[in-house]
Amino acid sequence: MPEPASSATFGWKSLSPRTTTVLLQLLLWVVLGVFYIAWNKRPNFSFEGPMWPLVALQMGFSVLLFNGLVYLIIPRWLLQGRTWRALAAGVAVLYAFEVWMYVGSRLAQTYLPLSAVMHRTLQQFYVADFWSGLLSPAEQISTFFGMLAIVLFPVLISFLTYALVIDRRRLALERDHLHLELGYLKSQINPQFLFNTLGSLQTMTRTRDDRAGDVVLHLADLMRYTLYETDTERVLLSRELEFLEDYLALERLRRPQTVSIAHTVVGTVAEQYVAPLLLHPFLERLFAGLDAAPHAVADVRSQVLVGADAVTLVLERTAQEPLPLTYRSDAAIGAALRRLALQYPSLHTADLTETEHRVLVKLQIRL
Protein backbone atom coordinates (compact mmCIF):
# COMPACT_ATOMS: atom_id res chain seq x y z
CA MET A 1 0.00 0.00 0.00
CA PRO A 2 1.58 3.33 -0.99
CA GLU A 3 2.46 5.80 1.71
CA PRO A 4 1.22 9.40 1.55
CA ALA A 5 3.73 11.83 0.19
CA SER A 6 4.03 13.73 3.45
CA SER A 7 5.44 10.71 5.29
CA ALA A 8 8.41 10.57 2.93
CA THR A 9 9.62 14.04 3.87
CA PHE A 10 13.13 13.93 5.32
CA GLY A 11 13.63 15.21 8.84
CA TRP A 12 15.94 14.81 11.81
CA LYS A 13 13.36 12.55 13.47
CA SER A 14 13.93 9.95 10.75
CA LEU A 15 17.66 9.61 11.55
CA SER A 16 18.94 6.67 13.53
CA PRO A 17 20.28 7.33 17.06
CA ARG A 18 23.85 6.49 15.95
CA THR A 19 23.69 8.90 12.98
CA THR A 20 22.22 11.61 15.18
CA THR A 21 25.03 11.16 17.72
CA VAL A 22 27.72 11.45 15.06
CA LEU A 23 26.13 14.55 13.53
CA LEU A 24 25.77 16.17 16.95
CA GLN A 25 29.44 15.53 17.69
CA LEU A 26 30.51 17.05 14.37
CA LEU A 27 28.26 20.03 14.92
CA LEU A 28 29.71 20.45 18.41
CA TRP A 29 33.24 20.58 17.05
CA VAL A 30 32.32 23.20 14.44
CA VAL A 31 30.37 25.38 16.89
CA LEU A 32 33.04 25.15 19.58
CA GLY A 33 35.81 25.89 17.07
CA VAL A 34 34.07 29.08 16.00
CA PHE A 35 33.37 30.02 19.60
CA TYR A 36 36.95 29.55 20.84
CA ILE A 37 38.51 31.34 17.88
CA ALA A 38 36.22 34.32 18.55
CA TRP A 39 36.88 34.04 22.31
CA ASN A 40 40.65 34.15 21.92
CA LYS A 41 40.43 37.04 19.46
CA ARG A 42 38.56 39.35 21.81
CA PRO A 43 40.13 42.84 22.06
CA ASN A 44 41.77 42.38 25.47
CA PHE A 45 43.08 38.88 24.76
CA SER A 46 44.55 38.25 21.29
CA PHE A 47 47.68 36.73 19.78
CA GLU A 48 49.92 37.85 16.97
CA GLY A 49 50.84 34.30 15.99
CA PRO A 50 48.77 31.15 15.54
CA MET A 51 46.37 30.38 18.39
CA TRP A 52 45.43 26.84 17.40
CA PRO A 53 47.31 25.10 20.27
CA LEU A 54 45.23 26.94 22.86
CA VAL A 55 42.04 26.46 20.85
CA ALA A 56 42.78 22.73 20.51
CA LEU A 57 43.29 22.38 24.26
CA GLN A 58 40.06 24.20 25.08
CA MET A 59 38.05 22.34 22.45
CA GLY A 60 39.42 18.95 23.49
CA PHE A 61 38.44 19.42 27.12
CA SER A 62 35.04 20.84 26.18
CA VAL A 63 34.23 17.83 24.02
CA LEU A 64 35.26 15.48 26.83
CA LEU A 65 33.15 17.50 29.25
CA PHE A 66 30.22 17.42 26.83
CA ASN A 67 30.29 13.61 26.60
CA GLY A 68 30.74 13.23 30.34
CA LEU A 69 27.73 15.43 31.04
CA VAL A 70 25.41 14.02 28.36
CA TYR A 71 26.15 10.33 28.86
CA LEU A 72 27.12 10.01 32.53
CA ILE A 73 26.78 12.90 34.97
CA ILE A 74 23.36 14.24 33.91
CA PRO A 75 21.41 11.03 33.15
CA ARG A 76 22.96 8.57 35.61
CA TRP A 77 23.71 10.74 38.60
CA LEU A 78 22.08 14.18 38.55
CA LEU A 79 18.63 13.14 37.26
CA GLN A 80 18.54 9.97 39.35
CA GLY A 81 19.01 11.84 42.62
CA ARG A 82 22.62 10.76 43.21
CA THR A 83 23.56 14.25 44.34
CA TRP A 84 26.82 13.38 46.03
CA ARG A 85 28.13 11.60 42.97
CA ALA A 86 27.16 14.58 40.83
CA LEU A 87 28.95 16.95 43.21
CA ALA A 88 32.03 14.71 43.30
CA ALA A 89 31.96 14.66 39.50
CA GLY A 90 31.89 18.46 39.51
CA VAL A 91 35.02 18.57 41.68
CA ALA A 92 36.65 15.94 39.47
CA VAL A 93 35.87 18.07 36.41
CA LEU A 94 37.69 21.02 38.00
CA TYR A 95 40.84 18.99 38.68
CA ALA A 96 40.60 17.29 35.30
CA PHE A 97 40.55 20.71 33.66
CA GLU A 98 43.71 21.76 35.50
CA VAL A 99 45.55 18.54 34.67
CA TRP A 100 44.40 18.62 31.03
CA MET A 101 45.53 22.20 30.50
CA TYR A 102 48.81 21.68 32.39
CA VAL A 103 49.83 18.55 30.46
CA GLY A 104 48.70 20.02 27.15
CA SER A 105 50.54 23.28 27.78
CA ARG A 106 53.79 21.51 28.72
CA LEU A 107 53.60 19.34 25.61
CA ALA A 108 52.89 22.38 23.43
CA GLN A 109 55.80 24.32 24.98
CA THR A 110 58.13 21.38 24.46
CA TYR A 111 57.26 20.21 20.97
CA LEU A 112 55.53 23.09 19.14
CA PRO A 113 57.05 26.31 17.72
CA LEU A 114 54.91 28.70 19.80
CA SER A 115 55.02 32.46 19.60
CA ALA A 116 56.40 34.28 22.63
CA VAL A 117 52.95 35.58 23.59
CA MET A 118 51.37 32.12 23.37
CA HIS A 119 54.24 30.56 25.35
CA ARG A 120 53.90 33.20 28.05
CA THR A 121 50.10 32.81 28.18
CA LEU A 122 50.25 29.05 28.64
CA GLN A 123 52.96 29.41 31.26
CA GLN A 124 51.10 32.08 33.22
CA PHE A 125 47.63 30.51 33.24
CA TYR A 126 48.20 26.75 33.21
CA VAL A 127 51.80 25.85 34.14
CA ALA A 128 53.08 28.24 36.76
CA ASP A 129 52.15 27.32 40.34
CA PHE A 130 50.30 24.22 39.13
CA TRP A 131 51.41 21.88 41.90
CA SER A 132 51.01 24.33 44.74
CA GLY A 133 47.62 25.47 43.43
CA LEU A 134 46.15 21.95 43.58
CA LEU A 135 45.95 22.17 47.39
CA SER A 136 45.04 25.85 47.67
CA PRO A 137 41.30 26.61 48.08
CA ALA A 138 41.81 30.18 46.86
CA GLU A 139 43.59 28.95 43.72
CA GLN A 140 40.86 26.40 43.11
CA ILE A 141 38.19 29.10 43.30
CA SER A 142 40.17 31.24 40.88
CA THR A 143 40.63 28.25 38.57
CA PHE A 144 36.90 27.49 38.77
CA PHE A 145 35.90 30.93 37.53
CA GLY A 146 38.57 30.77 34.83
CA MET A 147 37.27 27.38 33.73
CA LEU A 148 33.68 28.58 33.89
CA ALA A 149 34.36 31.33 31.38
CA ILE A 150 35.76 28.73 28.99
CA VAL A 151 33.31 25.84 29.42
CA LEU A 152 30.05 27.70 30.13
CA PHE A 153 29.10 27.65 26.46
CA PRO A 154 29.71 23.89 25.97
CA VAL A 155 27.89 23.18 29.24
CA LEU A 156 24.82 24.98 27.90
CA ILE A 157 25.14 23.02 24.67
CA SER A 158 25.35 19.81 26.73
CA PHE A 159 22.06 20.49 28.50
CA LEU A 160 20.36 21.48 25.24
CA THR A 161 21.69 18.39 23.51
CA TYR A 162 20.57 16.19 26.35
CA ALA A 163 17.10 17.70 26.07
CA LEU A 164 17.17 16.83 22.36
CA VAL A 165 18.25 13.26 23.14
CA ILE A 166 15.45 12.93 25.68
CA ASP A 167 12.96 14.24 23.12
CA ARG A 168 14.13 11.67 20.58
CA ARG A 169 13.81 8.91 23.15
CA ARG A 170 10.31 10.11 23.98
CA LEU A 171 9.34 10.02 20.31
CA ALA A 172 10.82 6.55 19.94
CA LEU A 173 8.86 5.36 22.98
CA GLU A 174 5.69 6.86 21.54
CA ARG A 175 6.27 5.05 18.25
CA ASP A 176 6.85 1.78 20.11
CA HIS A 177 3.74 2.48 22.16
CA LEU A 178 1.71 2.94 18.99
CA HIS A 179 2.93 -0.38 17.61
CA LEU A 180 2.00 -2.07 20.89
CA GLU A 181 -1.41 -0.42 20.84
CA LEU A 182 -1.98 -1.56 17.27
CA GLY A 183 -0.98 -5.10 18.20
CA TYR A 184 -3.32 -4.93 21.16
CA LEU A 185 -6.20 -3.81 18.96
CA LYS A 186 -5.50 -6.63 16.53
CA SER A 187 -5.60 -9.12 19.38
CA GLN A 188 -8.94 -7.65 20.44
CA ILE A 189 -10.30 -7.93 16.91
CA ASN A 190 -9.19 -11.41 15.98
CA PRO A 191 -9.71 -14.14 18.63
CA GLN A 192 -13.21 -13.78 20.07
CA PHE A 193 -14.77 -12.46 16.88
CA LEU A 194 -12.95 -15.10 14.82
CA PHE A 195 -14.12 -17.98 17.02
CA ASN A 196 -17.71 -16.74 17.03
CA THR A 197 -17.68 -16.37 13.26
CA LEU A 198 -16.19 -19.83 12.79
CA GLY A 199 -18.88 -21.23 15.06
CA SER A 200 -21.55 -19.57 12.93
CA LEU A 201 -19.84 -20.87 9.80
CA GLN A 202 -19.84 -24.41 11.16
CA THR A 203 -23.57 -24.21 11.82
CA MET A 204 -24.20 -22.86 8.31
CA THR A 205 -22.19 -25.62 6.65
CA ARG A 206 -24.00 -28.32 8.65
CA THR A 207 -27.38 -26.93 7.63
CA ARG A 208 -26.12 -26.25 4.11
CA ASP A 209 -26.91 -22.56 4.47
CA ASP A 210 -26.16 -20.70 1.22
CA ARG A 211 -24.68 -17.82 3.21
CA ALA A 212 -21.68 -19.90 4.28
CA GLY A 213 -19.73 -18.91 1.17
CA ASP A 214 -20.29 -15.20 1.90
CA VAL A 215 -19.04 -15.70 5.46
CA VAL A 216 -15.82 -17.26 4.18
CA LEU A 217 -15.22 -14.42 1.71
CA HIS A 218 -15.85 -11.67 4.27
CA LEU A 219 -13.76 -13.40 6.91
CA ALA A 220 -10.87 -13.92 4.48
CA ASP A 221 -10.92 -10.23 3.56
CA LEU A 222 -10.92 -9.23 7.22
CA MET A 223 -7.95 -11.46 8.01
CA ARG A 224 -6.03 -10.33 4.93
CA TYR A 225 -6.44 -6.69 5.94
CA THR A 226 -5.50 -7.12 9.61
CA LEU A 227 -2.53 -9.40 8.92
CA TYR A 228 -0.97 -7.92 5.79
CA GLU A 229 -2.20 -4.37 5.17
CA THR A 230 -2.05 -2.64 8.57
CA ASP A 231 1.70 -2.53 9.17
CA THR A 232 2.01 0.94 7.62
CA GLU A 233 1.40 4.26 9.33
CA ARG A 234 -1.45 5.16 6.98
CA VAL A 235 -3.78 3.23 4.69
CA LEU A 236 -6.27 4.37 2.13
CA LEU A 237 -9.54 5.45 3.73
CA SER A 238 -11.40 3.46 1.09
CA ARG A 239 -9.69 0.26 2.30
CA GLU A 240 -10.52 1.02 5.92
CA LEU A 241 -14.18 1.53 4.98
CA GLU A 242 -14.20 -1.76 3.07
CA PHE A 243 -12.95 -3.41 6.24
CA LEU A 244 -15.85 -1.93 8.21
CA GLU A 245 -18.34 -3.12 5.61
CA ASP A 246 -16.93 -6.67 5.69
CA TYR A 247 -17.12 -6.64 9.46
CA LEU A 248 -20.74 -5.45 9.46
CA ALA A 249 -21.63 -8.05 6.84
CA LEU A 250 -20.45 -10.79 9.20
CA GLU A 251 -22.30 -9.24 12.12
CA ARG A 252 -25.51 -9.26 10.06
CA LEU A 253 -25.02 -12.95 9.31
CA ARG A 254 -24.37 -14.05 12.87
CA ARG A 255 -26.64 -11.73 14.84
CA PRO A 256 -30.28 -12.67 15.50
CA GLN A 257 -33.12 -10.96 13.70
CA THR A 258 -33.75 -8.86 16.80
CA VAL A 259 -30.63 -6.78 16.04
CA SER A 260 -31.08 -4.26 13.24
CA ILE A 261 -27.88 -3.02 11.55
CA ALA A 262 -27.69 -0.04 9.19
CA HIS A 263 -24.55 1.46 7.64
CA THR A 264 -24.16 4.38 5.24
CA VAL A 265 -21.23 6.28 3.74
CA VAL A 266 -21.84 9.87 2.64
CA GLY A 267 -19.30 11.80 0.59
CA THR A 268 -16.59 11.09 -1.96
CA VAL A 269 -13.87 8.62 -1.00
CA ALA A 270 -10.78 9.41 -3.10
CA GLU A 271 -7.12 9.39 -2.02
CA GLN A 272 -7.58 10.17 1.66
CA TYR A 273 -5.39 8.28 4.11
CA VAL A 274 -6.08 7.30 7.72
CA ALA A 275 -4.35 5.32 10.46
CA PRO A 276 -5.30 1.63 10.12
CA LEU A 277 -7.83 0.00 12.43
CA LEU A 278 -8.65 3.32 14.06
CA LEU A 279 -12.41 3.38 13.39
CA HIS A 280 -13.15 -0.30 13.90
CA PRO A 281 -12.85 -0.53 17.73
CA PHE A 282 -15.60 2.06 18.24
CA LEU A 283 -17.95 0.02 16.05
CA GLU A 284 -16.90 -3.44 17.22
CA ARG A 285 -17.38 -2.67 20.93
CA LEU A 286 -21.00 -1.66 20.24
CA PHE A 287 -21.71 -5.26 19.29
CA ALA A 288 -19.56 -6.63 22.11
CA GLY A 289 -21.92 -4.89 24.52
CA LEU A 290 -24.81 -6.91 23.11
CA ASP A 291 -23.19 -10.20 24.10
CA ALA A 292 -24.40 -9.67 27.68
CA ALA A 293 -27.98 -9.93 26.39
CA PRO A 294 -28.00 -12.28 23.35
CA HIS A 295 -31.73 -11.94 22.75
CA ALA A 296 -32.01 -8.19 23.27
CA VAL A 297 -33.89 -6.10 20.73
CA ALA A 298 -31.36 -3.54 19.54
CA ASP A 299 -30.79 -1.10 16.71
CA VAL A 300 -27.23 -0.32 15.56
CA ARG A 301 -26.67 2.53 13.13
CA SER A 302 -23.37 3.58 11.59
CA GLN A 303 -22.76 6.60 9.39
CA VAL A 304 -19.47 7.74 7.86
CA LEU A 305 -19.27 11.31 6.54
CA VAL A 306 -16.31 11.75 4.21
CA GLY A 307 -14.85 15.13 3.29
CA ALA A 308 -11.80 16.16 1.31
CA ASP A 309 -9.64 16.42 4.45
CA ALA A 310 -11.78 14.97 7.23
CA VAL A 311 -13.82 11.93 8.14
CA THR A 312 -16.65 11.76 10.68
CA LEU A 313 -17.95 8.55 12.23
CA VAL A 314 -21.37 8.62 13.92
CA LEU A 315 -22.40 5.46 15.76
CA GLU A 316 -25.59 4.80 17.69
CA ARG A 317 -26.87 1.76 19.52
CA THR A 318 -30.30 1.69 21.11
CA ALA A 319 -31.78 -1.20 23.06
CA GLN A 320 -35.21 -1.79 24.55
CA GLU A 321 -33.88 -3.44 27.69
CA PRO A 322 -31.09 -1.97 29.82
CA LEU A 323 -27.55 -3.11 29.02
CA PRO A 324 -24.42 -2.95 31.23
CA LEU A 325 -22.46 0.32 31.03
CA THR A 326 -19.26 -1.17 29.65
CA TYR A 327 -18.60 0.84 26.49
CA ARG A 328 -16.69 3.86 27.83
CA SER A 329 -14.67 1.75 30.25
CA ASP A 330 -13.74 -0.87 27.65
CA ALA A 331 -9.98 -1.36 27.26
CA ALA A 332 -10.21 -1.35 23.46
CA ILE A 333 -11.97 2.03 23.50
CA GLY A 334 -9.31 3.42 25.83
CA ALA A 335 -6.58 2.13 23.52
CA ALA A 336 -8.29 3.65 20.47
CA LEU A 337 -8.61 7.01 22.21
CA ARG A 338 -4.92 6.93 23.14
CA ARG A 339 -4.00 6.19 19.54
CA LEU A 340 -6.07 9.17 18.46
CA ALA A 341 -4.27 11.41 20.95
CA LEU A 342 -0.86 10.26 19.72
CA GLN A 343 -1.48 10.03 15.99
CA TYR A 344 -3.90 12.93 15.59
CA PRO A 345 -3.06 15.43 18.33
CA SER A 346 -5.32 18.50 18.07
CA LEU A 347 -6.75 16.98 14.88
CA HIS A 348 -9.66 15.02 16.29
CA THR A 349 -12.71 15.25 18.50
CA ALA A 350 -14.38 12.28 20.20
CA ASP A 351 -17.71 12.51 22.04
CA LEU A 352 -19.02 9.37 23.78
CA THR A 353 -22.41 9.26 25.48
CA GLU A 354 -23.58 6.09 27.21
CA THR A 355 -26.74 5.16 29.08
CA GLU A 356 -28.36 1.81 29.79
CA HIS A 357 -30.47 2.08 26.64
CA ARG A 358 -28.33 4.16 24.29
CA VAL A 359 -24.72 4.61 23.20
CA LEU A 360 -23.84 7.52 20.92
CA VAL A 361 -20.38 8.09 19.45
CA LYS A 362 -19.33 11.08 17.37
CA LEU A 363 -15.76 10.90 16.11
CA GLN A 364 -14.20 13.43 13.74
CA ILE A 365 -10.66 13.21 12.37
CA ARG A 366 -8.88 15.77 10.21
CA LEU A 367 -6.79 13.78 7.78
XYZ file of C-alpha atoms in Angstrom:
367
model
C 0.000 0.000 0.000
C 1.584 3.327 -0.986
C 2.465 5.799 1.712
C 1.215 9.395 1.553
C 3.731 11.830 0.189
C 4.028 13.732 3.445
C 5.436 10.713 5.290
C 8.412 10.566 2.931
C 9.620 14.039 3.873
C 13.134 13.934 5.321
C 13.626 15.211 8.838
C 15.942 14.806 11.806
C 13.360 12.552 13.475
C 13.928 9.949 10.753
C 17.658 9.614 11.545
C 18.936 6.667 13.533
C 20.277 7.328 17.058
C 23.849 6.492 15.951
C 23.694 8.901 12.981
C 22.222 11.608 15.182
C 25.025 11.162 17.725
C 27.723 11.455 15.057
C 26.135 14.552 13.528
C 25.770 16.165 16.949
C 29.439 15.527 17.689
C 30.510 17.051 14.366
C 28.258 20.033 14.918
C 29.706 20.450 18.408
C 33.238 20.580 17.051
C 32.320 23.196 14.443
C 30.371 25.379 16.887
C 33.042 25.150 19.579
C 35.807 25.893 17.074
C 34.072 29.084 15.995
C 33.374 30.022 19.601
C 36.948 29.554 20.843
C 38.505 31.340 17.881
C 36.224 34.318 18.554
C 36.878 34.040 22.308
C 40.647 34.155 21.915
C 40.433 37.045 19.456
C 38.563 39.354 21.807
C 40.134 42.843 22.065
C 41.775 42.377 25.475
C 43.075 38.884 24.758
C 44.546 38.250 21.294
C 47.683 36.725 19.780
C 49.921 37.852 16.971
C 50.838 34.302 15.992
C 48.765 31.149 15.544
C 46.372 30.381 18.386
C 45.434 26.840 17.404
C 47.314 25.099 20.273
C 45.231 26.937 22.863
C 42.038 26.459 20.848
C 42.779 22.730 20.509
C 43.288 22.376 24.257
C 40.060 24.202 25.082
C 38.046 22.337 22.454
C 39.423 18.946 23.490
C 38.444 19.421 27.119
C 35.040 20.842 26.184
C 34.227 17.827 24.021
C 35.257 15.481 26.829
C 33.147 17.497 29.253
C 30.215 17.415 26.831
C 30.293 13.609 26.597
C 30.738 13.229 30.341
C 27.728 15.428 31.042
C 25.412 14.018 28.359
C 26.146 10.325 28.861
C 27.123 10.010 32.534
C 26.784 12.904 34.971
C 23.357 14.241 33.915
C 21.405 11.030 33.155
C 22.960 8.568 35.609
C 23.713 10.739 38.605
C 22.082 14.183 38.548
C 18.627 13.143 37.260
C 18.544 9.975 39.351
C 19.013 11.836 42.618
C 22.623 10.758 43.209
C 23.561 14.245 44.337
C 26.823 13.385 46.030
C 28.128 11.598 42.970
C 27.159 14.579 40.826
C 28.953 16.953 43.213
C 32.025 14.708 43.296
C 31.957 14.658 39.498
C 31.888 18.465 39.511
C 35.017 18.570 41.682
C 36.646 15.937 39.474
C 35.872 18.073 36.409
C 37.687 21.019 38.003
C 40.841 18.991 38.678
C 40.601 17.292 35.299
C 40.546 20.711 33.663
C 43.711 21.760 35.504
C 45.549 18.542 34.666
C 44.405 18.618 31.030
C 45.528 22.200 30.497
C 48.806 21.679 32.392
C 49.827 18.547 30.460
C 48.699 20.025 27.149
C 50.536 23.282 27.776
C 53.789 21.510 28.715
C 53.602 19.344 25.611
C 52.893 22.378 23.429
C 55.797 24.317 24.983
C 58.134 21.381 24.458
C 57.264 20.209 20.971
C 55.530 23.090 19.136
C 57.050 26.313 17.724
C 54.913 28.702 19.805
C 55.019 32.464 19.604
C 56.397 34.284 22.626
C 52.955 35.584 23.594
C 51.369 32.121 23.368
C 54.240 30.561 25.346
C 53.895 33.197 28.047
C 50.103 32.809 28.182
C 50.250 29.052 28.645
C 52.957 29.413 31.264
C 51.096 32.082 33.216
C 47.631 30.513 33.243
C 48.199 26.754 33.206
C 51.798 25.848 34.135
C 53.082 28.245 36.761
C 52.152 27.317 40.337
C 50.298 24.224 39.126
C 51.415 21.883 41.900
C 51.006 24.334 44.742
C 47.618 25.469 43.429
C 46.151 21.949 43.576
C 45.952 22.172 47.388
C 45.042 25.852 47.670
C 41.304 26.608 48.077
C 41.813 30.179 46.863
C 43.594 28.952 43.719
C 40.857 26.400 43.114
C 38.187 29.099 43.300
C 40.165 31.243 40.877
C 40.628 28.252 38.565
C 36.904 27.489 38.772
C 35.899 30.931 37.526
C 38.566 30.773 34.829
C 37.272 27.377 33.727
C 33.679 28.579 33.887
C 34.362 31.334 31.378
C 35.765 28.734 28.985
C 33.310 25.842 29.425
C 30.047 27.702 30.129
C 29.099 27.649 26.462
C 29.713 23.891 25.970
C 27.886 23.179 29.244
C 24.821 24.984 27.900
C 25.143 23.021 24.665
C 25.354 19.810 26.729
C 22.062 20.486 28.499
C 20.356 21.482 25.239
C 21.688 18.386 23.507
C 20.572 16.185 26.353
C 17.099 17.701 26.069
C 17.172 16.831 22.356
C 18.255 13.259 23.142
C 15.447 12.929 25.685
C 12.960 14.238 23.123
C 14.134 11.668 20.582
C 13.814 8.907 23.150
C 10.306 10.109 23.982
C 9.342 10.024 20.305
C 10.821 6.546 19.945
C 8.861 5.364 22.985
C 5.693 6.860 21.538
C 6.271 5.052 18.247
C 6.850 1.779 20.108
C 3.745 2.475 22.158
C 1.713 2.942 18.992
C 2.926 -0.381 17.613
C 2.000 -2.073 20.890
C -1.409 -0.422 20.836
C -1.979 -1.562 17.269
C -0.978 -5.097 18.195
C -3.323 -4.931 21.161
C -6.197 -3.812 18.962
C -5.499 -6.634 16.529
C -5.604 -9.119 19.378
C -8.944 -7.651 20.436
C -10.302 -7.932 16.911
C -9.186 -11.411 15.983
C -9.709 -14.135 18.634
C -13.206 -13.779 20.067
C -14.767 -12.464 16.881
C -12.954 -15.095 14.816
C -14.119 -17.982 17.024
C -17.712 -16.738 17.034
C -17.679 -16.365 13.264
C -16.191 -19.835 12.786
C -18.877 -21.235 15.057
C -21.551 -19.573 12.930
C -19.840 -20.871 9.797
C -19.843 -24.413 11.164
C -23.573 -24.205 11.821
C -24.199 -22.861 8.308
C -22.192 -25.623 6.654
C -24.004 -28.320 8.654
C -27.380 -26.930 7.635
C -26.116 -26.249 4.109
C -26.909 -22.559 4.471
C -26.162 -20.700 1.221
C -24.682 -17.816 3.209
C -21.676 -19.902 4.281
C -19.729 -18.910 1.169
C -20.291 -15.205 1.905
C -19.043 -15.700 5.463
C -15.819 -17.263 4.183
C -15.217 -14.424 1.712
C -15.847 -11.671 4.271
C -13.756 -13.405 6.907
C -10.870 -13.920 4.485
C -10.920 -10.233 3.560
C -10.916 -9.229 7.223
C -7.955 -11.460 8.012
C -6.028 -10.328 4.927
C -6.439 -6.690 5.942
C -5.502 -7.119 9.606
C -2.532 -9.395 8.924
C -0.968 -7.918 5.793
C -2.196 -4.373 5.172
C -2.052 -2.644 8.567
C 1.703 -2.532 9.173
C 2.012 0.940 7.624
C 1.403 4.258 9.329
C -1.449 5.163 6.981
C -3.782 3.230 4.695
C -6.275 4.373 2.126
C -9.538 5.447 3.734
C -11.402 3.456 1.094
C -9.691 0.263 2.298
C -10.522 1.024 5.921
C -14.181 1.526 4.983
C -14.200 -1.755 3.068
C -12.947 -3.414 6.240
C -15.845 -1.927 8.206
C -18.343 -3.125 5.609
C -16.932 -6.671 5.687
C -17.124 -6.638 9.459
C -20.745 -5.450 9.457
C -21.633 -8.048 6.837
C -20.452 -10.785 9.198
C -22.305 -9.238 12.124
C -25.507 -9.255 10.064
C -25.018 -12.947 9.311
C -24.369 -14.053 12.872
C -26.642 -11.726 14.842
C -30.275 -12.669 15.501
C -33.121 -10.959 13.702
C -33.750 -8.858 16.804
C -30.634 -6.780 16.037
C -31.077 -4.263 13.236
C -27.878 -3.024 11.550
C -27.687 -0.043 9.186
C -24.549 1.458 7.644
C -24.159 4.384 5.237
C -21.230 6.281 3.738
C -21.837 9.873 2.643
C -19.300 11.800 0.587
C -16.591 11.094 -1.959
C -13.865 8.624 -1.004
C -10.784 9.414 -3.104
C -7.125 9.394 -2.021
C -7.583 10.175 1.661
C -5.392 8.280 4.113
C -6.078 7.298 7.718
C -4.352 5.324 10.458
C -5.300 1.631 10.124
C -7.833 0.001 12.434
C -8.651 3.316 14.055
C -12.412 3.378 13.389
C -13.147 -0.298 13.895
C -12.851 -0.534 17.728
C -15.600 2.065 18.236
C -17.947 0.022 16.045
C -16.899 -3.437 17.224
C -17.384 -2.667 20.925
C -20.996 -1.656 20.242
C -21.706 -5.259 19.286
C -19.560 -6.634 22.113
C -21.924 -4.888 24.516
C -24.807 -6.912 23.113
C -23.189 -10.199 24.102
C -24.398 -9.671 27.685
C -27.984 -9.926 26.387
C -27.998 -12.283 23.349
C -31.733 -11.943 22.746
C -32.012 -8.192 23.274
C -33.892 -6.104 20.732
C -31.356 -3.538 19.542
C -30.790 -1.103 16.711
C -27.228 -0.318 15.562
C -26.674 2.527 13.130
C -23.373 3.582 11.590
C -22.764 6.597 9.385
C -19.473 7.743 7.860
C -19.271 11.310 6.539
C -16.310 11.747 4.205
C -14.853 15.129 3.291
C -11.798 16.159 1.310
C -9.635 16.419 4.449
C -11.776 14.975 7.234
C -13.824 11.927 8.136
C -16.647 11.756 10.682
C -17.953 8.549 12.226
C -21.372 8.624 13.920
C -22.401 5.463 15.764
C -25.587 4.804 17.693
C -26.872 1.763 19.521
C -30.300 1.694 21.115
C -31.784 -1.201 23.063
C -35.208 -1.791 24.553
C -33.884 -3.439 27.693
C -31.092 -1.970 29.816
C -27.548 -3.107 29.024
C -24.421 -2.950 31.234
C -22.463 0.321 31.028
C -19.261 -1.169 29.649
C -18.596 0.838 26.486
C -16.693 3.864 27.825
C -14.668 1.752 30.247
C -13.743 -0.869 27.654
C -9.979 -1.362 27.259
C -10.213 -1.353 23.464
C -11.968 2.032 23.499
C -9.309 3.424 25.829
C -6.577 2.132 23.515
C -8.289 3.647 20.473
C -8.605 7.010 22.210
C -4.919 6.928 23.144
C -3.997 6.188 19.539
C -6.073 9.169 18.455
C -4.270 11.406 20.946
C -0.859 10.255 19.724
C -1.479 10.028 15.989
C -3.902 12.934 15.587
C -3.065 15.431 18.332
C -5.324 18.502 18.066
C -6.753 16.985 14.882
C -9.662 15.018 16.289
C -12.714 15.245 18.497
C -14.380 12.283 20.196
C -17.707 12.506 22.036
C -19.019 9.375 23.776
C -22.413 9.261 25.477
C -23.583 6.087 27.207
C -26.741 5.157 29.081
C -28.355 1.809 29.788
C -30.474 2.083 26.644
C -28.326 4.155 24.293
C -24.722 4.606 23.204
C -23.838 7.523 20.923
C -20.379 8.086 19.447
C -19.327 11.084 17.374
C -15.757 10.900 16.114
C -14.204 13.429 13.736
C -10.656 13.213 12.369
C -8.877 15.768 10.212
C -6.787 13.780 7.781
